[in-house]
CSV table of N, CA and C in Angstrom, one decimal:
chain,number,residue,atom,x,y,z
A,1,MET,N,-47.6,13.1,-4.4
A,1,MET,CA,-46.3,12.5,-4.3
A,1,MET,C,-45.6,12.9,-3.0
A,2,ARG,N,-45.2,12.0,-2.3
A,2,ARG,CA,-44.5,12.3,-1.0
A,2,ARG,C,-43.1,12.5,-1.2
A,3,GLN,N,-42.5,13.6,-0.7
A,3,GLN,CA,-41.1,14.0,-0.8
A,3,GLN,C,-40.3,13.3,0.3
A,4,LYS,N,-39.1,12.8,0.0
A,4,LYS,CA,-38.3,12.2,0.9
A,4,LYS,C,-37.7,13.3,1.8
A,5,LYS,N,-37.7,13.0,3.2
A,5,LYS,CA,-37.2,13.9,4.2
A,5,LYS,C,-35.7,14.1,4.0
A,6,PHE,N,-35.3,15.3,4.0
A,6,PHE,CA,-33.8,15.6,3.9
A,6,PHE,C,-33.1,15.5,5.2
A,7,GLU,N,-32.1,14.5,5.2
A,7,GLU,CA,-31.4,14.3,6.5
A,7,GLU,C,-30.0,15.0,6.4
A,8,VAL,N,-29.9,16.0,7.4
A,8,VAL,CA,-28.7,16.7,7.5
A,8,VAL,C,-27.5,15.9,8.0
A,9,SER,N,-27.8,14.8,8.7
A,9,SER,CA,-26.7,13.9,9.2
A,9,SER,C,-26.0,13.3,8.0
A,10,LEU,N,-26.7,13.1,6.9
A,10,LEU,CA,-26.1,12.4,5.7
A,10,LEU,C,-25.2,13.4,4.9
A,11,ILE,N,-25.7,14.7,4.9
A,11,ILE,CA,-24.9,15.5,4.0
A,11,ILE,C,-23.7,16.2,4.7
A,12,ILE,N,-23.7,16.3,6.0
A,12,ILE,CA,-22.5,17.0,6.7
A,12,ILE,C,-21.2,16.4,6.3
A,13,PRO,N,-21.1,15.0,6.4
A,13,PRO,CA,-19.8,14.4,5.9
A,13,PRO,C,-19.4,14.8,4.6
A,14,VAL,N,-20.3,14.8,3.6
A,14,VAL,CA,-20.0,15.1,2.2
A,14,VAL,C,-19.6,16.6,2.2
A,15,LEU,N,-20.3,17.5,2.8
A,15,LEU,CA,-19.9,18.9,2.8
A,15,LEU,C,-18.6,19.1,3.4
A,16,MET,N,-18.2,18.3,4.4
A,16,MET,CA,-16.9,18.4,5.0
A,16,MET,C,-15.8,18.0,4.0
A,17,SER,N,-16.1,17.0,3.1
A,17,SER,CA,-15.1,16.7,2.0
A,17,SER,C,-15.0,17.8,1.1
A,18,PHE,N,-15.9,18.6,0.8
A,18,PHE,CA,-15.7,19.8,0.0
A,18,PHE,C,-14.8,20.7,0.7
A,19,PHE,N,-15.0,20.9,2.0
A,19,PHE,CA,-14.0,21.8,2.7
A,19,PHE,C,-12.7,21.2,2.6
A,20,VAL,N,-12.5,19.9,2.8
A,20,VAL,CA,-11.0,19.4,2.6
A,20,VAL,C,-10.5,19.6,1.2
A,21,MET,N,-11.4,19.6,0.2
A,21,MET,CA,-11.0,19.9,-1.2
A,21,MET,C,-10.3,21.3,-1.3
A,22,SER,N,-10.8,22.2,-0.5
A,22,SER,CA,-10.2,23.6,-0.6
A,22,SER,C,-8.7,23.7,-0.2
A,23,PHE,N,-8.2,22.6,0.4
A,23,PHE,CA,-6.9,22.7,0.8
A,23,PHE,C,-5.9,22.6,-0.5
A,24,ILE,N,-6.4,22.3,-1.6
A,24,ILE,CA,-5.5,22.3,-2.7
A,24,ILE,C,-5.2,23.7,-3.1
A,25,ASP,N,-6.0,24.7,-2.6
A,25,ASP,CA,-5.6,26.0,-2.8
A,25,ASP,C,-4.3,26.5,-2.1
A,26,LEU,N,-3.8,25.7,-1.3
A,26,LEU,CA,-2.6,26.0,-0.5
A,26,LEU,C,-1.4,26.0,-1.5
A,27,VAL,N,-1.6,25.6,-2.7
A,27,VAL,CA,-0.5,25.5,-3.7
A,27,VAL,C,0.2,26.9,-3.9
A,28,GLY,N,-0.6,27.9,-4.1
A,28,GLY,CA,-0.1,29.2,-4.3
A,28,GLY,C,0.8,29.7,-3.0
A,29,THR,N,0.2,29.5,-1.8
A,29,THR,CA,0.9,29.8,-0.6
A,29,THR,C,2.1,29.1,-0.4
A,30,GLY,N,2.1,27.8,-0.8
A,30,GLY,CA,3.3,26.9,-0.7
A,30,GLY,C,4.5,27.4,-1.6
A,31,VAL,N,4.1,27.8,-2.8
A,31,VAL,CA,5.1,28.4,-3.7
A,31,VAL,C,5.7,29.6,-3.2
A,32,ASP,N,4.9,30.5,-2.7
A,32,ASP,CA,5.3,31.7,-2.2
A,32,ASP,C,6.3,31.6,-0.9
A,33,GLU,N,5.9,30.7,-0.1
A,33,GLU,CA,6.7,30.5,1.2
A,33,GLU,C,8.1,29.8,0.8
A,34,LEU,N,8.1,28.9,-0.2
A,34,LEU,CA,9.3,28.2,-0.6
A,34,LEU,C,10.2,29.2,-1.3
A,35,LYS,N,9.6,30.1,-2.1
A,35,LYS,CA,10.3,31.2,-2.8
A,35,LYS,C,11.1,32.0,-1.9
A,36,LYS,N,10.5,32.3,-0.7
A,36,LYS,CA,11.2,33.1,0.3
A,36,LYS,C,12.3,32.3,1.1
A,37,ASP,N,12.0,31.1,1.4
A,37,ASP,CA,12.9,30.3,2.2
A,37,ASP,C,14.0,29.5,1.5
A,38,ALA,N,13.8,29.2,0.3
A,38,ALA,CA,14.7,28.3,-0.5
A,38,ALA,C,15.4,29.0,-1.6
A,39,SER,N,16.6,28.6,-2.0
A,39,SER,CA,17.2,29.0,-3.1
A,39,SER,C,16.9,28.2,-4.3
A,40,VAL,N,15.7,28.2,-4.6
A,40,VAL,CA,15.2,27.3,-5.8
A,40,VAL,C,14.8,28.4,-6.9
A,41,PRO,N,15.2,28.1,-8.1
A,41,PRO,CA,14.8,29.1,-9.2
A,41,PRO,C,13.4,29.0,-9.4
A,42,ALA,N,12.9,30.1,-9.8
A,42,ALA,CA,11.4,30.3,-10.1
A,42,ALA,C,10.8,29.2,-11.0
A,43,TYR,N,11.6,28.9,-12.1
A,43,TYR,CA,11.1,27.9,-13.1
A,43,TYR,C,10.9,26.5,-12.5
A,44,ILE,N,11.8,26.2,-11.5
A,44,ILE,CA,11.7,24.9,-10.8
A,44,ILE,C,10.6,24.9,-9.8
A,45,LEU,N,10.3,26.0,-9.2
A,45,LEU,CA,9.1,26.2,-8.2
A,45,LEU,C,7.8,25.9,-8.9
A,46,GLN,N,7.8,26.1,-10.3
A,46,GLN,CA,6.5,25.8,-11.0
A,46,GLN,C,6.2,24.3,-11.0
A,47,LEU,N,7.2,23.5,-10.6
A,47,LEU,CA,6.9,22.1,-10.5
A,47,LEU,C,5.9,21.8,-9.5
A,48,ILE,N,5.8,22.6,-8.4
A,48,ILE,CA,4.8,22.4,-7.3
A,48,ILE,C,3.4,22.4,-7.8
A,49,PRO,N,2.9,23.5,-8.5
A,49,PRO,CA,1.5,23.4,-9.0
A,49,PRO,C,1.4,22.3,-10.0
A,50,PHE,N,2.4,22.0,-10.7
A,50,PHE,CA,2.3,20.9,-11.7
A,50,PHE,C,2.0,19.6,-11.1
A,51,VAL,N,2.8,19.3,-10.0
A,51,VAL,CA,2.6,17.9,-9.4
A,51,VAL,C,1.2,17.8,-8.7
A,52,ALA,N,0.8,19.1,-8.2
A,52,ALA,CA,-0.6,19.1,-7.6
A,52,ALA,C,-1.7,18.8,-8.6
A,53,PHE,N,-1.6,19.3,-9.7
A,53,PHE,CA,-2.7,19.3,-10.7
A,53,PHE,C,-2.5,18.2,-11.7
A,54,ILE,N,-1.3,17.6,-11.9
A,54,ILE,CA,-1.2,16.6,-12.9
A,54,ILE,C,-2.0,15.3,-12.5
A,55,TRP,N,-2.2,15.2,-11.2
A,55,TRP,CA,-2.8,14.0,-10.7
A,55,TRP,C,-4.3,14.0,-11.1
A,56,PHE,N,-4.9,15.1,-11.4
A,56,PHE,CA,-6.3,15.2,-11.9
A,56,PHE,C,-6.3,14.4,-13.3
A,57,PHE,N,-5.3,14.7,-14.1
A,57,PHE,CA,-5.2,14.1,-15.5
A,57,PHE,C,-4.9,12.6,-15.3
A,58,ILE,N,-4.0,12.3,-14.5
A,58,ILE,CA,-3.5,10.9,-14.4
A,58,ILE,C,-4.6,9.9,-13.8
A,59,LEU,N,-5.2,10.5,-12.7
A,59,LEU,CA,-6.0,9.5,-11.8
A,59,LEU,C,-7.5,9.6,-11.9
A,60,SER,N,-8.0,10.6,-12.6
A,60,SER,CA,-9.5,10.8,-12.6
A,60,SER,C,-10.2,9.5,-13.0
A,61,VAL,N,-9.9,8.9,-14.2
A,61,VAL,CA,-10.6,7.8,-14.6
A,61,VAL,C,-10.3,6.6,-13.8
A,62,PRO,N,-9.0,6.3,-13.6
A,62,PRO,CA,-8.7,5.1,-12.7
A,62,PRO,C,-9.4,5.2,-11.4
A,63,VAL,N,-9.5,6.3,-10.7
A,63,VAL,CA,-10.1,6.4,-9.4
A,63,VAL,C,-11.6,6.3,-9.6
A,64,GLY,N,-12.2,6.7,-10.6
A,64,GLY,CA,-13.6,6.5,-10.8
A,64,GLY,C,-14.0,5.0,-10.9
A,65,ILE,N,-13.1,4.3,-11.6
A,65,ILE,CA,-13.4,2.8,-11.7
A,65,ILE,C,-13.1,2.2,-10.3
A,66,TRP,N,-12.0,2.7,-9.6
A,66,TRP,CA,-11.7,2.0,-8.3
A,66,TRP,C,-12.8,2.3,-7.3
A,67,GLN,N,-13.4,3.6,-7.3
A,67,GLN,CA,-14.4,3.9,-6.3
A,67,GLN,C,-15.7,3.2,-6.6
A,68,ASP,N,-15.9,2.8,-7.8
A,68,ASP,CA,-17.1,1.9,-8.1
A,68,ASP,C,-17.0,0.6,-7.5
A,69,LYS,N,-15.7,0.1,-7.4
A,69,LYS,CA,-15.4,-1.3,-6.8
A,69,LYS,C,-15.5,-1.2,-5.3
A,70,VAL,N,-14.8,-0.2,-4.7
A,70,VAL,CA,-14.8,-0.2,-3.3
A,70,VAL,C,-15.9,0.6,-2.5
A,71,GLY,N,-16.5,1.5,-3.3
A,71,GLY,CA,-17.6,2.3,-2.7
A,71,GLY,C,-17.1,3.7,-2.5
A,72,LYS,N,-18.1,4.6,-2.7
A,72,LYS,CA,-17.8,6.1,-2.6
A,72,LYS,C,-17.3,6.5,-1.2
A,73,LYS,N,-18.0,6.0,-0.1
A,73,LYS,CA,-17.6,6.3,1.2
A,73,LYS,C,-16.2,5.9,1.6
A,74,LYS,N,-15.8,4.7,1.2
A,74,LYS,CA,-14.4,4.2,1.6
A,74,LYS,C,-13.4,4.9,0.7
A,75,ALA,N,-13.8,5.3,-0.6
A,75,ALA,CA,-12.9,6.1,-1.4
A,75,ALA,C,-12.7,7.5,-0.7
A,76,LEU,N,-13.8,8.1,-0.3
A,76,LEU,CA,-13.7,9.3,0.4
A,76,LEU,C,-12.9,9.3,1.6
A,77,ASN,N,-13.0,8.3,2.5
A,77,ASN,CA,-12.1,8.1,3.6
A,77,ASN,C,-10.6,8.0,3.2
A,78,VAL,N,-10.3,7.3,2.2
A,78,VAL,CA,-8.9,7.1,1.8
A,78,VAL,C,-8.4,8.5,1.3
A,79,ALA,N,-9.3,9.2,0.6
A,79,ALA,CA,-8.9,10.5,0.1
A,79,ALA,C,-8.6,11.5,1.2
A,80,ILE,N,-9.4,11.6,2.3
A,80,ILE,CA,-9.2,12.5,3.4
A,80,ILE,C,-7.9,12.0,4.1
A,81,ILE,N,-7.6,10.7,4.3
A,81,ILE,CA,-6.4,10.3,4.9
A,81,ILE,C,-5.1,10.7,4.1
A,82,ILE,N,-5.2,10.5,2.8
A,82,ILE,CA,-4.1,11.0,1.9
A,82,ILE,C,-3.8,12.5,2.1
A,83,THR,N,-4.9,13.3,2.0
A,83,THR,CA,-4.9,14.7,2.1
A,83,THR,C,-4.3,15.0,3.4
A,84,ALA,N,-4.7,14.4,4.5
A,84,ALA,CA,-4.2,14.7,5.8
A,84,ALA,C,-2.7,14.4,5.9
A,85,VAL,N,-2.2,13.4,5.3
A,85,VAL,CA,-0.8,13.0,5.3
A,85,VAL,C,0.0,14.0,4.5
A,86,GLY,N,-0.6,14.5,3.4
A,86,GLY,CA,0.0,15.6,2.6
A,86,GLY,C,0.2,16.9,3.4
A,87,LEU,N,-0.9,17.2,4.1
A,87,LEU,CA,-0.9,18.4,5.0
A,87,LEU,C,0.2,18.4,6.1
A,88,MET,N,0.4,17.2,6.6
A,88,MET,CA,1.4,17.0,7.7
A,88,MET,C,2.8,16.8,7.2
A,89,PHE,N,3.0,16.4,6.0
A,89,PHE,CA,4.3,16.1,5.4
A,89,PHE,C,5.3,17.3,5.6
A,90,PRO,N,4.9,18.6,5.5
A,90,PRO,CA,5.9,19.7,5.6
A,90,PRO,C,6.4,19.8,7.1
A,91,ILE,N,5.8,19.1,8.0
A,91,ILE,CA,6.4,19.1,9.3
A,91,ILE,C,7.8,18.6,9.4
A,92,LEU,N,8.1,17.7,8.3
A,92,LEU,CA,9.5,17.1,8.2
A,92,LEU,C,10.5,18.0,7.8
A,93,GLY,N,10.1,19.3,7.3
A,93,GLY,CA,11.0,20.3,6.8
A,93,GLY,C,10.4,21.1,5.8
A,94,ASN,N,11.2,22.1,5.4
A,94,ASN,CA,10.8,23.1,4.4
A,94,ASN,C,11.6,23.0,3.1
A,95,SER,N,12.1,21.9,2.8
A,95,SER,CA,12.9,21.7,1.6
A,95,SER,C,12.1,21.4,0.5
A,96,PHE,N,12.6,21.6,-0.7
A,96,PHE,CA,11.9,21.5,-2.0
A,96,PHE,C,11.4,20.1,-2.2
A,97,PRO,N,12.1,19.1,-2.0
A,97,PRO,CA,11.6,17.8,-2.2
A,97,PRO,C,10.5,17.4,-1.3
A,98,ILE,N,10.5,17.8,0.0
A,98,ILE,CA,9.5,17.6,0.9
A,98,ILE,C,8.2,18.3,0.5
A,99,ILE,N,8.3,19.4,0.1
A,99,ILE,CA,7.2,20.3,-0.4
A,99,ILE,C,6.5,19.6,-1.6
A,100,LEU,N,7.4,19.2,-2.6
A,100,LEU,CA,7.0,18.5,-3.8
A,100,LEU,C,6.2,17.3,-3.4
A,101,ILE,N,6.7,16.4,-2.6
A,101,ILE,CA,5.9,15.3,-2.2
A,101,ILE,C,4.6,15.6,-1.4
A,102,ALA,N,4.7,16.6,-0.6
A,102,ALA,CA,3.5,17.0,0.1
A,102,ALA,C,2.3,17.4,-0.9
A,103,PHE,N,2.7,18.3,-1.8
A,103,PHE,CA,1.7,18.8,-2.9
A,103,PHE,C,1.4,17.7,-3.7
A,104,SER,N,2.2,16.7,-4.0
A,104,SER,CA,1.8,15.5,-4.8
A,104,SER,C,0.7,14.7,-4.0
A,105,LEU,N,0.9,14.6,-2.7
A,105,LEU,CA,-0.2,13.8,-1.9
A,105,LEU,C,-1.5,14.7,-1.9
A,106,LEU,N,-1.3,16.0,-1.8
A,106,LEU,CA,-2.6,16.8,-1.8
A,106,LEU,C,-3.3,16.6,-3.2
A,107,GLY,N,-2.6,16.6,-4.2
A,107,GLY,CA,-3.1,16.5,-5.5
A,107,GLY,C,-3.8,15.1,-5.6
A,108,ILE,N,-3.1,14.0,-5.2
A,108,ILE,CA,-3.8,12.7,-5.2
A,108,ILE,C,-5.0,12.7,-4.3
A,109,GLY,N,-4.9,13.2,-3.1
A,109,GLY,CA,-6.1,13.1,-2.2
A,109,GLY,C,-7.2,14.0,-2.8
A,110,ASN,N,-6.9,15.1,-3.4
A,110,ASN,CA,-8.0,16.0,-3.9
A,110,ASN,C,-8.6,15.3,-5.2
A,111,THR,N,-7.9,14.6,-5.9
A,111,THR,CA,-8.4,13.9,-7.1
A,111,THR,C,-9.5,12.9,-6.6
A,112,ILE,N,-9.0,12.1,-5.7
A,112,ILE,CA,-9.9,11.1,-5.2
A,112,ILE,C,-11.2,11.7,-4.5
A,113,LEU,N,-11.0,12.7,-3.8
A,113,LEU,CA,-12.2,13.5,-3.1
A,113,LEU,C,-13.1,13.9,-4.2
A,114,GLN,N,-12.7,14.6,-5.2
A,114,GLN,CA,-13.6,15.1,-6.2
A,114,GLN,C,-14.3,14.1,-7.0
A,115,VAL,N,-13.6,12.9,-7.2
A,115,VAL,CA,-14.2,11.8,-8.0
A,115,VAL,C,-15.2,11.1,-7.1
A,116,SER,N,-15.0,11.1,-5.8
A,116,SER,CA,-15.9,10.3,-4.9
A,116,SER,C,-17.0,11.3,-4.3
A,117,ALA,N,-16.7,12.5,-3.9
A,117,ALA,CA,-17.7,13.3,-3.2
A,117,ALA,C,-18.8,13.8,-4.1
A,118,ASN,N,-18.4,14.2,-5.3
A,118,ASN,CA,-19.6,14.7,-6.1
A,118,ASN,C,-20.7,13.7,-6.4
A,119,PRO,N,-20.4,12.5,-6.8
A,119,PRO,CA,-21.5,11.5,-6.9
A,119,PRO,C,-22.2,11.1,-5.5
A,120,LEU,N,-21.3,11.1,-4.4
A,120,LEU,CA,-21.9,10.8,-3.2
A,120,LEU,C,-22.9,11.9,-2.8
A,121,LEU,N,-22.7,13.1,-3.1
A,121,LEU,CA,-23.6,14.2,-2.8
A,121,LEU,C,-24.9,13.9,-3.4
A,122,VAL,N,-24.9,13.5,-4.7
A,122,VAL,CA,-26.2,13.2,-5.4
A,122,VAL,C,-26.9,12.1,-4.8
A,123,ASP,N,-26.1,11.1,-4.3
A,123,ASP,CA,-26.8,10.0,-3.6
A,123,ASP,C,-27.5,10.4,-2.2
A,124,VAL,N,-26.9,11.3,-1.5
A,124,VAL,CA,-27.5,11.6,-0.1
A,124,VAL,C,-28.6,12.7,-0.3
A,125,VAL,N,-28.6,13.4,-1.4
A,125,VAL,CA,-29.7,14.5,-1.4
A,125,VAL,C,-30.8,13.9,-2.2
A,126,PRO,N,-32.0,14.2,-1.7
A,126,PRO,CA,-33.2,13.6,-2.3
A,126,PRO,C,-33.5,14.2,-3.8
A,127,PRO,N,-34.0,13.3,-4.6
A,127,PRO,CA,-34.3,13.7,-6.0
A,127,PRO,C,-35.0,15.1,-6.1
A,128,GLY,N,-34.7,15.9,-7.0
A,128,GLY,CA,-35.3,17.2,-7.1
A,128,GLY,C,-34.6,18.3,-6.3
A,129,ARG,N,-33.7,18.0,-5.4
A,129,ARG,CA,-33.0,18.9,-4.7
A,129,ARG,C,-31.5,19.0,-5.1
A,130,SER,N,-31.1,18.1,-5.9
A,130,SER,CA,-29.6,18.0,-6.3
A,130,SER,C,-29.4,18.8,-7.6
């Protein structure tokens, strides 16, 4: 049996999406920075991780259905754009509402990334190597 050749050019964009997924780890750093700079009570600051991670619960199934309709690559591109907007949003300021919106966008982008990138990785890696 002849084994399909492994093409690095196909897997690099998918691996980059996993790198982008790591930006959701900025939640802890964002909470710490806002704790220093803002006069927001600690129990309110816990909304930041909540809004970042609640999107997994809300959007996982709908995004899976959507990415089947539009395609994994297109969904992955949308996710990277949403994540980039979320990362740039704090440029507008360091207030609690802005940070809350930024981490909401990170949560949405990361949810779409995880739903799209994992199956896409299986598609670009030859059988027996995934």
